[in-house]
Amino acid sequence: MSKLTLSARKIDDAGKQRTQCAVLPIFGDGKLAGVAKDLDKANGGSISQLLSLGDFAGKAGQSHLLPGTGAAARLLLIGCGKQADMDSGAGRAFGEHVAKALAGLKAKDAVLFLDDMKDSDALRELLPYAARLVTTARYRYNETLSKPKPAAQLGKLVVSIGNGLSTRDANRLLGQGQQTGDGVNVARELANLPGNICTPNYLAKEARKLGRKHGKLTTKILDEKKMRELGMGSLLSVSAGSDEPARFIIMEYKGGKAKAQPYVLVGKGITFDTGGISLKPGAKMDEMKFDMGGAASVFGTMSALCELELPINVVGIVAAAENMPSGRATKPGDVVTSMSGRTIEILNTDAEGRLVLCDALTYAERYKPAAVIDIATLTGACVVALGHHASGLYANKDSLADELLAAGTQSHDRAWRMPLWDDYQKQLNTNFADVANIGGPGGGSITAACFLARFAEKYDWAHLDIAGSAWTSAPKGATGRPVAMLTRYLQDRAGQ
Ligand code: BES
Ligand code: MN
Ligand code: ZN
């Protein structure tokens, strides 16, 4: 995928600006002003003519394409609603509309005129968001197609800004959005790859590749022998039925002071989840290739943070395994010993995510982390509870939960907090081990989180259940969530 050249400038004479496409917000106030007026004049009054016909009134959600008669070959008009109603929601909708409309054109370059957006706070939100969306709109899944899909046409986008913001700030914000978008695309690509390509070992190789690309990132891979030595009996019980060996992947990014406590991201990396002996039904089972979406988001976020060169320390951990039935597979009722020393009765081999994560959470203790966040396509119950718009958020610390919720709102990659009350914990009691790996029929996302909470008592911890947000079924594909939220969270921690 070729990279979009993206930059902000102050343009004095909009009408004289040569471009294949001038993109213009049109406010629904009934009168053209500012740059819109200049471009109208430079194009023989075609914009005011269109408005007078009444078909396009600059309402939010409306757009219209006109051939230009001046220096711009096309005029892409994006309705914004009344200028006075322009809040961050309307700004976001505008950014989404621009990215989508540009992706449908043959124009190789474009100028987005934001001079008339006077509210500099709104602009500060819009620039990184729009940059991220034009970047994610370029993504194509091609890896297993014999003929690649046509690539994005747009090669260059200039954003023209007024005096509310310095060019330097605007360029920084655009760069941040683009780098976040690249991270989102990294996560989507990994998650979209089929299970016969994207195996635990494939993920390990991807981590090594990322380490070679970035000087501040070092990679360590633990094989099953090493995991056995560490006592990761819970994680290994998941890979037991598979011919693909598990991999424990550690990526250490050192951008901060040597002694600064790191933020640790832990991703569920089940490269395919058949359910194991507690076999899943056949319908939609193919979607369980996405069961490494949490791991993919760790890769995407690590990659974004390397590009952003954030001055903090971050460790990315991926617990990668394939969950298969076989003669050597774990059986319901089997009891295993986790790295924490606690025993687990595996009542359902399909509740495997928590089994790989608990050992990763114990491993994370060695970093004396500032915070640990795990990300997992953990439960179908979370999809029932929240649908596909919000990730489920759990935390043992209110301030951490609030920071993540705020990062989600800011990046429009949102989460909703769920309870971790002790009342739910007793669903995990059993006569045969310290803890069972499933609770009762109710509150499945909550009891899964309660299981994890028992292994995360030594530090501030949050858990994101992304079973509903990590992919869509129609059209089928990975969303790259919650890379944008996590990247925003880390930017906030780094004061950027
Ligand atoms: N990977 C699944 C969760 C999942 C299911 C994500 C559907 C997205 C869509 C997970 O490993 C799983 O199978 N969870 C079980 C837990 C149950 C056995 C307690 C589930 O949700 O059914
Ligand atoms: Mn499962
Ligand atoms: Zn799973």
mmCIF file of C-alpha atoms in Angstrom, residues 19 46 77 88 100 111 115 132 166 272 299:
data_model
loop_
_atom_site.group_PDB
_atom_site.id
_atom_site.type_symbol
_atom_site.label_atom_id
_atom_site.label_comp_id
_atom_site.label_asym_id
_atom_site.label_seq_id
_atom_site.Cartn_x
_atom_site.Cartn_y
_atom_site.Cartn_z
ATOM 1 C CA THR A 19 -5.835 20.475 -7.959
ATOM 2 C CA SER A 46 -21.574 27.046 -10.200
ATOM 3 C CA LEU A 77 -19.046 19.839 -1.704
ATOM 4 C CA SER A 88 -17.457 17.612 17.689
ATOM 5 C CA LYS A 100 -15.607 8.169 2.070
ATOM 6 C CA VAL A 111 -7.072 20.028 -1.411
ATOM 7 C CA ASP A 115 -10.247 27.705 6.288
ATOM 8 C CA ARG A 132 -6.846 8.511 10.277
ATOM 9 C CA SER A 166 -0.425 27.070 13.263
ATOM 10 C CA PHE A 272 -8.095 -20.161 15.370
ATOM 11 C CA PHE A 299 0.728 -5.217 17.082
#
